[in-house]
Short mmCIF file of N, CA and C in Angstrom, two decimals:
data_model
loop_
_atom_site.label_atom_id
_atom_site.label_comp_id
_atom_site.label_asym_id
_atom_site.label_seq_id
_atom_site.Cartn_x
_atom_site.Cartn_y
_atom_site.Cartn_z
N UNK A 103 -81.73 -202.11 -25.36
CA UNK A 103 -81.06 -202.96 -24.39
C UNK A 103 -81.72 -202.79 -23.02
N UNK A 104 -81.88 -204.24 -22.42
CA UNK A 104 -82.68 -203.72 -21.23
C UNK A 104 -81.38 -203.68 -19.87
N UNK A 105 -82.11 -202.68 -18.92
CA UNK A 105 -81.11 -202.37 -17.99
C UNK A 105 -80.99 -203.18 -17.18
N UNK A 106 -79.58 -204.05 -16.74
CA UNK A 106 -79.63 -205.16 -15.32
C UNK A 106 -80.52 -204.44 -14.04
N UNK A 107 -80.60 -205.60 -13.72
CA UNK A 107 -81.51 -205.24 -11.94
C UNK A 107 -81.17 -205.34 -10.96
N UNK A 108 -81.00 -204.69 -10.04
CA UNK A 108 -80.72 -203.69 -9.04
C UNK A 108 -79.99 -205.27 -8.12
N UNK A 109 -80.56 -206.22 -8.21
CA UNK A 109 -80.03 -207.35 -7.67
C UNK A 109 -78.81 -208.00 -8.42
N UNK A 110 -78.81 -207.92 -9.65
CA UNK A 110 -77.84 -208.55 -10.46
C UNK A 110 -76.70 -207.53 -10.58
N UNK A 111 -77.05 -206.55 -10.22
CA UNK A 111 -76.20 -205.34 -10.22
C UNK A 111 -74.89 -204.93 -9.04
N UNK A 112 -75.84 -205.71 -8.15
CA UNK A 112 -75.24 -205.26 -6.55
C UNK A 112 -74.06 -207.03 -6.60
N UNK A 113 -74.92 -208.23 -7.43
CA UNK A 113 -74.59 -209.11 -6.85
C UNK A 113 -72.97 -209.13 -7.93
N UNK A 114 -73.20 -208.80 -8.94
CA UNK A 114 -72.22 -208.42 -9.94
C UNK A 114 -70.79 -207.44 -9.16
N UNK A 115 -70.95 -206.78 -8.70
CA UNK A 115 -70.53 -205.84 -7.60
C UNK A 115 -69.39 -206.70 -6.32
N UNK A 116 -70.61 -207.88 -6.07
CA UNK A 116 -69.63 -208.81 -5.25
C UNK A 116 -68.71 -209.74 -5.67
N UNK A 117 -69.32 -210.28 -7.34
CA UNK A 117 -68.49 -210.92 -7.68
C UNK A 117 -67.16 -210.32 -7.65
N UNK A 118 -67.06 -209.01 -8.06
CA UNK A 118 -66.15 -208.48 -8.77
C UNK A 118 -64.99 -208.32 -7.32
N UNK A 119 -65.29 -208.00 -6.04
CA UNK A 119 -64.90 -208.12 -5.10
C UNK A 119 -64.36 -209.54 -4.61
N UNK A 120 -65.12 -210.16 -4.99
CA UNK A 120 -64.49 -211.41 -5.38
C UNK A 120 -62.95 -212.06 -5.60
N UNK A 121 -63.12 -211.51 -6.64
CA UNK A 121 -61.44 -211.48 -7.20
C UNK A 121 -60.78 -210.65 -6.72
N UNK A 122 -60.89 -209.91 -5.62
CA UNK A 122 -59.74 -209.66 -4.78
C UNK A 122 -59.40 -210.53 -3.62
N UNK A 123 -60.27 -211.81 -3.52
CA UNK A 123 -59.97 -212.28 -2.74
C UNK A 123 -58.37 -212.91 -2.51
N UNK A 124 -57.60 -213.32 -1.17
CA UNK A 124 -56.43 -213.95 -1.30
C UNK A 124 -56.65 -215.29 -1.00
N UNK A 125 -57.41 -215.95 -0.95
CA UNK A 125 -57.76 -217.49 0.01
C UNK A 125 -57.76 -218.56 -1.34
N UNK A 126 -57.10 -218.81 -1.48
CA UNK A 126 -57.33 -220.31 -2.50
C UNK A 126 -58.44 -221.26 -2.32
N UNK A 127 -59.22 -221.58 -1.24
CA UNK A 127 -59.79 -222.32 -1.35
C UNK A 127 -61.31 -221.76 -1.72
N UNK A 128 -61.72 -220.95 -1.59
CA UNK A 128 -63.12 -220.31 -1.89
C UNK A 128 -62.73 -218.32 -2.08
N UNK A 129 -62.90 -217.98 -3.29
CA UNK A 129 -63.55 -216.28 -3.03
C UNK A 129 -64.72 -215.90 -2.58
N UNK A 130 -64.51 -215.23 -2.45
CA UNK A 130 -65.64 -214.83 -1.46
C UNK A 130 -66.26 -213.14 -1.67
N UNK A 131 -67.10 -212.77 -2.20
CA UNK A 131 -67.30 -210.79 -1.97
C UNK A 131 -68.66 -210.99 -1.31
N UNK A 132 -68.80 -209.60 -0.66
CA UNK A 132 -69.82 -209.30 -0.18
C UNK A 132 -69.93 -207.59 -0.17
N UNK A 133 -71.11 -207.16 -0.66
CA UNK A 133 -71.49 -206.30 -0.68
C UNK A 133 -72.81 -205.50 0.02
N UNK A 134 -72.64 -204.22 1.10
CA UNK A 134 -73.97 -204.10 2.03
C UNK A 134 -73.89 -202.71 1.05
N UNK A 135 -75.79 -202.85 1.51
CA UNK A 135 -76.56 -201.52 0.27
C UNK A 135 -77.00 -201.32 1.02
N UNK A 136 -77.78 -200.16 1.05
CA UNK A 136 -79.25 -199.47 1.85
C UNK A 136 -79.34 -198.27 1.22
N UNK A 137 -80.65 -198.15 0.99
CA UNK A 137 -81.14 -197.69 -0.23
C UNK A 137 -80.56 -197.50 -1.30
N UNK A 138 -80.30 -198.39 -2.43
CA UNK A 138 -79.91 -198.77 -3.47
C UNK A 138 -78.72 -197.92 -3.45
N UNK A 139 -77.75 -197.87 -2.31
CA UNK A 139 -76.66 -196.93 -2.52
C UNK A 139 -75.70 -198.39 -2.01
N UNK A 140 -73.88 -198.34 -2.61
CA UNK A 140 -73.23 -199.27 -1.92
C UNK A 140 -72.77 -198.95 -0.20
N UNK A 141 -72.75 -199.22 0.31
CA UNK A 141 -72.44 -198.52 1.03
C UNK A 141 -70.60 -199.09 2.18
N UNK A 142 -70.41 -200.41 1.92
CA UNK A 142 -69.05 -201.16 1.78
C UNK A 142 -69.00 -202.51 1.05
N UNK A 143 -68.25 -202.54 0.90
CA UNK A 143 -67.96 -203.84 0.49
C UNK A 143 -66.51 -204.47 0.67
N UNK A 144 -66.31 -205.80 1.12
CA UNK A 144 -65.72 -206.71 1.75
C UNK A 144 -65.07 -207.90 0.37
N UNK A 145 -64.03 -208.62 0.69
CA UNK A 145 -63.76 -210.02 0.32
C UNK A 145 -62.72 -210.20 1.29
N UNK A 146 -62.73 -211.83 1.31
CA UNK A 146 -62.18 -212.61 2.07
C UNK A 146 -60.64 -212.79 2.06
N UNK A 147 -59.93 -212.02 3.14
CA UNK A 147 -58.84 -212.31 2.96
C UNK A 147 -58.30 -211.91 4.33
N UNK A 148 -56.58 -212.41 4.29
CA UNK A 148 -55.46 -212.07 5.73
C UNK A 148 -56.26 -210.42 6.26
N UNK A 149 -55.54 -210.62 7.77
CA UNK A 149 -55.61 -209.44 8.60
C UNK A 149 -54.53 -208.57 7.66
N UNK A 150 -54.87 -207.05 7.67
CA UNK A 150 -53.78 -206.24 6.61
C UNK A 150 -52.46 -206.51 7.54
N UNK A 151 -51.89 -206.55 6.14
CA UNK A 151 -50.08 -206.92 6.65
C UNK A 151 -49.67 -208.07 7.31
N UNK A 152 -50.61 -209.11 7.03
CA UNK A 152 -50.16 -210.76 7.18
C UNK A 152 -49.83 -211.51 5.83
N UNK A 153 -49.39 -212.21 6.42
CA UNK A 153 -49.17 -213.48 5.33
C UNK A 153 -50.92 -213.47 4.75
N UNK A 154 -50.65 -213.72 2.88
CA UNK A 154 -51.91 -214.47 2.34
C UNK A 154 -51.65 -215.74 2.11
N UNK A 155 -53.17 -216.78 1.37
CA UNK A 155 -52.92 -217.74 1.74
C UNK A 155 -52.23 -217.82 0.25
N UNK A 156 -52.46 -217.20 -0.80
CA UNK A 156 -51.96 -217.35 -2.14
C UNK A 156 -50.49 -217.22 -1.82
N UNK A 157 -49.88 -216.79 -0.80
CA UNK A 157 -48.30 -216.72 -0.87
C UNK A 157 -47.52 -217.44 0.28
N UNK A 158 -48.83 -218.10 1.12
CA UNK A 158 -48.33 -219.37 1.88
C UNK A 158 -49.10 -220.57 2.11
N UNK A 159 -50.07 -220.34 1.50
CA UNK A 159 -51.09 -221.34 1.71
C UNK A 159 -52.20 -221.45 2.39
N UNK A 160 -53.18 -221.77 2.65
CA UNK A 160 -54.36 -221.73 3.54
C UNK A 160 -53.99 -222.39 4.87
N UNK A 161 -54.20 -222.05 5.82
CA UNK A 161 -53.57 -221.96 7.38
C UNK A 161 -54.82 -222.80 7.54
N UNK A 162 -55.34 -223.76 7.76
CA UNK A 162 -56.67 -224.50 7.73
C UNK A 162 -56.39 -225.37 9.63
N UNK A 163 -57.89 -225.08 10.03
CA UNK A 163 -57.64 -225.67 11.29
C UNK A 163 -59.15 -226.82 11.41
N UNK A 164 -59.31 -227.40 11.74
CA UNK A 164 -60.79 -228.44 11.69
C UNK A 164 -61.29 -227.56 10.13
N UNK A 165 -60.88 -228.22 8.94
CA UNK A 165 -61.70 -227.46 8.00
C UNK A 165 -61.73 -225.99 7.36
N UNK A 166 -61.37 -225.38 8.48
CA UNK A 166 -61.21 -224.17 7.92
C UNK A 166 -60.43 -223.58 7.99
N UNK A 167 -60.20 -222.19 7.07
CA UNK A 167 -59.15 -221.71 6.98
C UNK A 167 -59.11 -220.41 7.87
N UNK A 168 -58.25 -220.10 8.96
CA UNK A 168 -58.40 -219.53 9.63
C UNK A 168 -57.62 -218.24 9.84
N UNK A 169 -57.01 -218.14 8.37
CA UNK A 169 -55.74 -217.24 8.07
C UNK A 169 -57.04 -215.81 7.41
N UNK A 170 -58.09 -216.35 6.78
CA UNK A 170 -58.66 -215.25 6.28
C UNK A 170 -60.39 -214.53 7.14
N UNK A 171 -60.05 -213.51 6.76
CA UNK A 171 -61.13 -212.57 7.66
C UNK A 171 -62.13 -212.78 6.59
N UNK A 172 -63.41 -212.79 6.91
CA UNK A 172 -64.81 -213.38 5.92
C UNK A 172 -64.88 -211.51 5.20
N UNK A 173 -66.04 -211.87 4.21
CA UNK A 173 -66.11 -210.81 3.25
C UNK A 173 -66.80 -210.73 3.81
N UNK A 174 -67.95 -210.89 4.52
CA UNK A 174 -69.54 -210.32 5.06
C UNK A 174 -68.70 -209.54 6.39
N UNK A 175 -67.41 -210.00 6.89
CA UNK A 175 -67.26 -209.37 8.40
C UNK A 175 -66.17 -208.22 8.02
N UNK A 176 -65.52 -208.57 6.58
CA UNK A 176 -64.70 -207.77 6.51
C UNK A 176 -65.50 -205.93 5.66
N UNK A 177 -66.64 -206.61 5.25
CA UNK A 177 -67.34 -205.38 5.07
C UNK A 177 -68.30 -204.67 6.23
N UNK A 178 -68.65 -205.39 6.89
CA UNK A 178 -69.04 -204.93 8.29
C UNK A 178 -68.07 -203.96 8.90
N UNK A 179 -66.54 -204.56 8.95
CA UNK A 179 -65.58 -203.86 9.71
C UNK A 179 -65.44 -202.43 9.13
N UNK A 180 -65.46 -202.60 7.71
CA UNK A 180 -65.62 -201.12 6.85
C UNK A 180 -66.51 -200.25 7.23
N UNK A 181 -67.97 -200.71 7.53
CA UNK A 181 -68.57 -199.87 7.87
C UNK A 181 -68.13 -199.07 9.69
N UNK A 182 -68.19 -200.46 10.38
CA UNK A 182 -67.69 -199.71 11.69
C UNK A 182 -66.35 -198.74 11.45
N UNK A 183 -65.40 -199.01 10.69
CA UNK A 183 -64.57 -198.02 10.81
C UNK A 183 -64.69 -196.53 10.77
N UNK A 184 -65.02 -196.82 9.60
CA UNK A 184 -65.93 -195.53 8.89
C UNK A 184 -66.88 -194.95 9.48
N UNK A 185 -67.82 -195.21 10.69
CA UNK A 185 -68.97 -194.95 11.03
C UNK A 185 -70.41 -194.89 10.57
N UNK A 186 -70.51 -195.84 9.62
CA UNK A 186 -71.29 -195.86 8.63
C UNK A 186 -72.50 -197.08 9.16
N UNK A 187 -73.40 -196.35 9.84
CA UNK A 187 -74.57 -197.31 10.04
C UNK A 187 -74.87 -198.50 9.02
N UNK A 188 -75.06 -199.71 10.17
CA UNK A 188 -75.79 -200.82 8.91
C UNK A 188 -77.13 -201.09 8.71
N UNK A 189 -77.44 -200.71 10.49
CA UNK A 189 -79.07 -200.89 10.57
C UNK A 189 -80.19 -201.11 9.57
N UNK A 190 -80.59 -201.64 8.98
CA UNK A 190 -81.78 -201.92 7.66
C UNK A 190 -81.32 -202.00 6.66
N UNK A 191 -79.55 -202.60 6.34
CA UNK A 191 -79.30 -202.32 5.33
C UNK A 191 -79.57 -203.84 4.90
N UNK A 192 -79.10 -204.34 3.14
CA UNK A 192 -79.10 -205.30 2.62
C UNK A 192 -77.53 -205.67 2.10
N UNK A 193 -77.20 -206.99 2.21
CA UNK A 193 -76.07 -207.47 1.75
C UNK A 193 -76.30 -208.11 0.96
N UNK A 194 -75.40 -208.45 -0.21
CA UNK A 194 -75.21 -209.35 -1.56
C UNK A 194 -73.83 -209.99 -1.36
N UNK A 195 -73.99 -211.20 -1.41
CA UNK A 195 -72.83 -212.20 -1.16
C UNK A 195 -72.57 -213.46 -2.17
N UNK A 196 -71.49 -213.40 -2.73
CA UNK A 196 -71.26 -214.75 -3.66
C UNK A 196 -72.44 -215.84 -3.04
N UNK A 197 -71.73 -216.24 -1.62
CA UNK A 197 -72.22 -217.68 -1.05
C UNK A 197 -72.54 -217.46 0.36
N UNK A 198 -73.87 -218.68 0.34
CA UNK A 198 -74.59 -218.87 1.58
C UNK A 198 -73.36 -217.99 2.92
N UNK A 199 -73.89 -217.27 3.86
CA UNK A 199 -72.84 -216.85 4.67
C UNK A 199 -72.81 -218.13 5.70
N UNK A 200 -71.72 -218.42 6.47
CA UNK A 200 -70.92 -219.41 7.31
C UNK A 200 -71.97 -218.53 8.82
N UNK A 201 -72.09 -219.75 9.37
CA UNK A 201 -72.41 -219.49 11.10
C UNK A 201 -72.27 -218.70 11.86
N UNK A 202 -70.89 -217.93 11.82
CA UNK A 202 -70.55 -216.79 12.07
C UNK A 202 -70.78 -215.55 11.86
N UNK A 203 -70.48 -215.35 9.83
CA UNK A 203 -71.07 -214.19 9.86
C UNK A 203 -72.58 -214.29 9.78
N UNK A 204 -73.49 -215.13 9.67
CA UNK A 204 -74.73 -215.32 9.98
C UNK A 204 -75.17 -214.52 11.31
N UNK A 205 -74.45 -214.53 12.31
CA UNK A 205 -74.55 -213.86 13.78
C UNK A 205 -74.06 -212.56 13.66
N UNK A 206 -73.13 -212.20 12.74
CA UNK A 206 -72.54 -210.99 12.66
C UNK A 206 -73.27 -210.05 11.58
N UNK A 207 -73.89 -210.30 10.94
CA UNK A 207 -74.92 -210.03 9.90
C UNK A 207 -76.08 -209.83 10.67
N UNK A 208 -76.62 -210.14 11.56
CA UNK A 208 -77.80 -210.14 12.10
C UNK A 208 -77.53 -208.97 13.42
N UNK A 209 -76.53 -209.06 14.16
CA UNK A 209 -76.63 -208.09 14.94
C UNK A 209 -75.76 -206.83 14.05
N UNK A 210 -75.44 -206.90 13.35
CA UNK A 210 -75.42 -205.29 12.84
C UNK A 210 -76.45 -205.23 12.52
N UNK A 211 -77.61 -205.65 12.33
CA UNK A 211 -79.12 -205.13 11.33
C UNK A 211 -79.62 -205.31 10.39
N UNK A 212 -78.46 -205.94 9.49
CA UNK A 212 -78.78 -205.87 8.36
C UNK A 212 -80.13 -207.08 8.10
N UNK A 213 -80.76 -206.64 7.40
CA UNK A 213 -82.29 -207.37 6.74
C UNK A 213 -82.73 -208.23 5.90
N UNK A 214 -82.13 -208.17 4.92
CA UNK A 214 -82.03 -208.63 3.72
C UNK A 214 -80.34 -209.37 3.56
N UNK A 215 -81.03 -210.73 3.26
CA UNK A 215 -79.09 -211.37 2.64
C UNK A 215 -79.66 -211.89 1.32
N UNK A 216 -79.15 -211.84 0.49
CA UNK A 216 -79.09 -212.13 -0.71
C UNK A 216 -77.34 -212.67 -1.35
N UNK A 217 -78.11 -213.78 -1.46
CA UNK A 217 -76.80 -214.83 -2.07
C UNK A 217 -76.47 -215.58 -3.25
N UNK A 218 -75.45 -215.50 -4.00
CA UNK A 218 -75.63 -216.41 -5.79
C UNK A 218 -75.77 -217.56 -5.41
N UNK A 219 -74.73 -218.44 -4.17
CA UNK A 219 -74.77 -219.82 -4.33
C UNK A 219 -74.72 -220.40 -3.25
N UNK A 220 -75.00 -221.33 -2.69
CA UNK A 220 -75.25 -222.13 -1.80
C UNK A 220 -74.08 -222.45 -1.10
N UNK A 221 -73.39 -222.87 -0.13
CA UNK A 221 -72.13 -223.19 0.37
C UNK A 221 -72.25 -223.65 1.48
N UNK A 222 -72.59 -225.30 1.99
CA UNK A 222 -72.37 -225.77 3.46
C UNK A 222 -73.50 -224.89 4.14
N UNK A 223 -75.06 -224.41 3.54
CA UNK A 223 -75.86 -223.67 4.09
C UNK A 223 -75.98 -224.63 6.25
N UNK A 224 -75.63 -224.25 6.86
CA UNK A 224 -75.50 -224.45 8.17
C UNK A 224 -77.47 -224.37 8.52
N UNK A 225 -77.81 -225.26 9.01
CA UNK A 225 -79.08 -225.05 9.39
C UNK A 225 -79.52 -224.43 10.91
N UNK A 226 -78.12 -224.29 11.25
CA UNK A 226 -78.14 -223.44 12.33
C UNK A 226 -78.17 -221.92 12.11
N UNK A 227 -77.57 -221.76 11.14
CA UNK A 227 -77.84 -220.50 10.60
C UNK A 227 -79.17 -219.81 9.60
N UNK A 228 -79.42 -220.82 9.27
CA UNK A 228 -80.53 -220.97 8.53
C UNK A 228 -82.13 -220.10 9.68
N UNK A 229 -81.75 -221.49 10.80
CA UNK A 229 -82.57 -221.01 11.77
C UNK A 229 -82.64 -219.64 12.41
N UNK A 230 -81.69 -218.98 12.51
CA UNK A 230 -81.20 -217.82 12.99
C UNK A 230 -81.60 -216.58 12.21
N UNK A 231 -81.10 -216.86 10.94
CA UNK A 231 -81.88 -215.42 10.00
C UNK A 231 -83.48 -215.63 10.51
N UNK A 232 -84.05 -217.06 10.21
CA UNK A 232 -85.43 -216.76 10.31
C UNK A 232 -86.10 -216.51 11.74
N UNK A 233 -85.52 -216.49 12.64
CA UNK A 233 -85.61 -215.83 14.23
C UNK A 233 -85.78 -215.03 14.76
N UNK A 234 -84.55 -214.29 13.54
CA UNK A 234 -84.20 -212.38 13.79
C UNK A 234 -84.96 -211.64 12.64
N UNK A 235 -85.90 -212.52 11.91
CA UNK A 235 -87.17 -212.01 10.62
C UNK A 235 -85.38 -211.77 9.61
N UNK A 236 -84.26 -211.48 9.27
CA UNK A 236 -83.99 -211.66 8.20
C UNK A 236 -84.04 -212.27 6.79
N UNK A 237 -84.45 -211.78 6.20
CA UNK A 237 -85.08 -212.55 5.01
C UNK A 237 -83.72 -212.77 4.14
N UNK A 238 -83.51 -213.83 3.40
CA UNK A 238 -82.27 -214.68 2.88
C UNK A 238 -83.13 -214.75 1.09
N UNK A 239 -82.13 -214.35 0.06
CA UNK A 239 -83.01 -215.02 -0.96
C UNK A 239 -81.59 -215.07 -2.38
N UNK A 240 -81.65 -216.16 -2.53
CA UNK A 240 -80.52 -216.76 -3.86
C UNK A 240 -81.08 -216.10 -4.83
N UNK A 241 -79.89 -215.13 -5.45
CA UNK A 241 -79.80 -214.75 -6.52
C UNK A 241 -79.06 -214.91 -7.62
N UNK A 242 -79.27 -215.58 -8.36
CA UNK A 242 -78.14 -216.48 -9.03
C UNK A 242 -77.70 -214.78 -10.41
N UNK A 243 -76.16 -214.83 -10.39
CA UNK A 243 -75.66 -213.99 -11.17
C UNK A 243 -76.59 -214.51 -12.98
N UNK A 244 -76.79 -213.32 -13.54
CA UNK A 244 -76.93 -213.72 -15.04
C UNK A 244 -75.87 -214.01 -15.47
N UNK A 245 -74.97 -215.35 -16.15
CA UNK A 245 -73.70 -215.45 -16.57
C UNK A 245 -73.48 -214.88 -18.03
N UNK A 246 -74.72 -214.77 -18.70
CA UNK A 246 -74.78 -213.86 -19.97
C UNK A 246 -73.99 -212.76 -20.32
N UNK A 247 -74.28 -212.08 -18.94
CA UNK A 247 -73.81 -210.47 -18.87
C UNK A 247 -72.77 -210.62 -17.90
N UNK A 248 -72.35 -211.75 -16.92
CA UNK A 248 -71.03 -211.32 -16.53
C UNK A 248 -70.36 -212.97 -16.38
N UNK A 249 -69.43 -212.87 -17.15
CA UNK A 249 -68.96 -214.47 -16.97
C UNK A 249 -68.03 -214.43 -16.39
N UNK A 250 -68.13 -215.50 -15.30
CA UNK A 250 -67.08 -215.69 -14.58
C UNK A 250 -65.90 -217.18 -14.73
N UNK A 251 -66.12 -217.51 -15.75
CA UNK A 251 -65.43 -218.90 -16.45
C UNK A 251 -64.71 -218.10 -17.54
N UNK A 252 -64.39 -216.99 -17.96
CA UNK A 252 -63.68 -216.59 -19.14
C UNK A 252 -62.56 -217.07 -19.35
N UNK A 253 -61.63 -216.85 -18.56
CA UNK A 253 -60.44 -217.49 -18.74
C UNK A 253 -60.17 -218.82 -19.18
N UNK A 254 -61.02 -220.11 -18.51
CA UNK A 254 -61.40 -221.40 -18.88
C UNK A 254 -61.74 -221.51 -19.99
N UNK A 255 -63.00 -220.58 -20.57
CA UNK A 255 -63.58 -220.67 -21.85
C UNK A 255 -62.52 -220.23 -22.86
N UNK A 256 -61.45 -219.38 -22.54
CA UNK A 256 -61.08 -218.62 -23.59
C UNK A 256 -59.79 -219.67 -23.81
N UNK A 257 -59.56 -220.86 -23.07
CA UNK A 257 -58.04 -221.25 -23.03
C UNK A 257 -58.82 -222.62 -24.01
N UNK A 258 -59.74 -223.33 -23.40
CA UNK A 258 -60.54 -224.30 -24.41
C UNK A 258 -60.81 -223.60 -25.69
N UNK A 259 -61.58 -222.72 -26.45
CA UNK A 259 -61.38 -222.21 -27.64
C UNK A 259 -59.95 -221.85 -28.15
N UNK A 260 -58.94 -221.64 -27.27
CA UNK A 260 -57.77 -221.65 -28.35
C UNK A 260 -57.40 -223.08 -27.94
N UNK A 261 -57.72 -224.46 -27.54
CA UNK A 261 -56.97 -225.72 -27.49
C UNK A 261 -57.97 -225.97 -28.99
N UNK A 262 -59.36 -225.80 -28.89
CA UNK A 262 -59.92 -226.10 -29.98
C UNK A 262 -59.88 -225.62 -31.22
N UNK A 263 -59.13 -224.55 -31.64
CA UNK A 263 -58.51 -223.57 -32.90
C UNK A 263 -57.46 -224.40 -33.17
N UNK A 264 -56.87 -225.04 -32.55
CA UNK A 264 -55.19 -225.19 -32.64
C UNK A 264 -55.83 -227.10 -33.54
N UNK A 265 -56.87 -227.79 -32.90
CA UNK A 265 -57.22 -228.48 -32.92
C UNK A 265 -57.82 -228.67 -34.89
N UNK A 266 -58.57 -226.98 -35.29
CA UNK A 266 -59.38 -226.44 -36.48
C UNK A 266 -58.37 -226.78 -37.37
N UNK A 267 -56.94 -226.21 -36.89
CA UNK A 267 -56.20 -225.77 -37.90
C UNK A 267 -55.24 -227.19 -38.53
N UNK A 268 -55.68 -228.09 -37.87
CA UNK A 268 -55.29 -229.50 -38.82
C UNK A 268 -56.35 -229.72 -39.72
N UNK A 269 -56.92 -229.26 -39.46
CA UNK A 269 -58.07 -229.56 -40.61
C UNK A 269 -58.73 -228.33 -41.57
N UNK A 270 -58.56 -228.32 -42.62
CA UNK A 270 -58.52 -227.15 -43.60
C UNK A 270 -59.90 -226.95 -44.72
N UNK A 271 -60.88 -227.48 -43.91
CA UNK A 271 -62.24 -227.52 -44.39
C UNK A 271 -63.07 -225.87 -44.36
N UNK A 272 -63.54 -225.20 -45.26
CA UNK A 272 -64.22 -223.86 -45.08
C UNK A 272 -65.41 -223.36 -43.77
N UNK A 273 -65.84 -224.49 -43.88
CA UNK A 273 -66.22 -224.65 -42.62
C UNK A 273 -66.12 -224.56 -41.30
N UNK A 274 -65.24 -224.75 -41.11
CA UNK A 274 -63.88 -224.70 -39.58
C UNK A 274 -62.72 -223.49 -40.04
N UNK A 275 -62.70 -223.33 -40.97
CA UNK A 275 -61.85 -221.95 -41.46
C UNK A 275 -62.81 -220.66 -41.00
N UNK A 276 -64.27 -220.05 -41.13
CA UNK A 276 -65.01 -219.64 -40.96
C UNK A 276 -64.77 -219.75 -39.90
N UNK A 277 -65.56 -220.97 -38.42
CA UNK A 277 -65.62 -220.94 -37.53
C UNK A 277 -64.84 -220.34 -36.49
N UNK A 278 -63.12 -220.69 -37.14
CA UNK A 278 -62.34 -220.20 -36.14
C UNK A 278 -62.23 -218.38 -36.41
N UNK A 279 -62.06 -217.85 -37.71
CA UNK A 279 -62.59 -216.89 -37.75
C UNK A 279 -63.61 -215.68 -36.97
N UNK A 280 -64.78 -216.46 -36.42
CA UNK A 280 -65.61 -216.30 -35.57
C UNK A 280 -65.05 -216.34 -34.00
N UNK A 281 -64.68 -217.16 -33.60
CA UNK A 281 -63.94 -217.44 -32.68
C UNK A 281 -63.28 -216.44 -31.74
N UNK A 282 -62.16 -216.40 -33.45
CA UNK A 282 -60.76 -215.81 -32.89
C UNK A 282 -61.58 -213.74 -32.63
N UNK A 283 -62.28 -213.91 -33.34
CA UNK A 283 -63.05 -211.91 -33.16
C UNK A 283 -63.86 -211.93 -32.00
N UNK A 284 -64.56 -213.62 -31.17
CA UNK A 284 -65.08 -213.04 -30.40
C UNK A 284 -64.79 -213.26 -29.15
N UNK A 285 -63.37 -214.04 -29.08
CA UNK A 285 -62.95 -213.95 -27.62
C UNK A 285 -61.59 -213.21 -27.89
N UNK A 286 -60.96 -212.38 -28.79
CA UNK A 286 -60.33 -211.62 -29.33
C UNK A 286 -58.80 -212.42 -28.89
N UNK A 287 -58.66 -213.74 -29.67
CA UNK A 287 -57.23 -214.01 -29.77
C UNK A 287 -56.22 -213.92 -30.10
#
């Protein structure tokens, strides 16, 4: 078995941060490294001990939602708390970072952004990493090794079992068989 890479590893890392997000309209993780160590990591959500938006809704003002603190700033804040230099470090982020933390990413130091997906890439920000020499580079998650549609996939294979079982052919008896052992229904 070959071992994931150090990028798919870190970016895997954010997904997973991810799903702590509270914001309905986008999750969000972000993860800062320096030298292949984690060193915080962030997702997007309320100031602690506010309202989330999952339990009131997204507070949205011109577009955005202004109820949640970003994952790139909310892992930044981790590090300042903590005292934990960012200087030369690298971040891994679901999506393109927003204008903001683009500026907030750059004056902590960090060097390297590495991102799975694209999001409203701001060409103002765009301009800015390449100003301050930050180098930006899309890393798209392997979905092989970490899927992030399971739930979707796993609710369509049981609409499509339910679908097998009107029909009593060996064929589709087998299949669902298969099925049912490998998304374990």
């Amino acid at each position: 078995m070959e071992r994931i890479s150090w990028n798919q590893y870190f970016m895997a890392q954010s997904q997973l941060l991810a799903l702590r997000s509270t914001c309905t309209r986008l999750m969000v993780g972000a993860t800062i490294v320096r030298d292949k160590r984690i060193i915080a990591g962030g997702y997007n959500g309320s100031v602690s001990g506010s309202v989330h938006c999952i339990d009131d809704e997204c507070y949205v003002i011109d577009g955005h939602c202004v109820r949640t603190v970003h994952a790139e700033a909310n892992a930044l804040l981790q590090c300042a708390k903590f005292g934990v230099p960012t200087e030369n470090a690298d971040v891994y982020v679901t999506h393109y970072p927003c204008l903001q933390c683009t500026k907030q990413l750059i004056q902590s130091g960090i060097k390297n952004v590495y991102y799975a997906e694209d999001y409203k890439n701001h060409p103002y920000a765009v301009q800015l990493f390449k100003e301050a020499g930050v180098r930006t580079e899309k890393v798209e998650l392997d979905y092989l090794s970490f899927d992030l549609n399971y739930k979707e996939k796993s609710q369509l294979i049981k609409e499509l079992l339910e679908m097998v079982d009107e029909n009593d052919s060996r064929e589709f008896t087998s299949l669902k068989e298969k099925a049912t052992e490998l998304f374990k229904l």
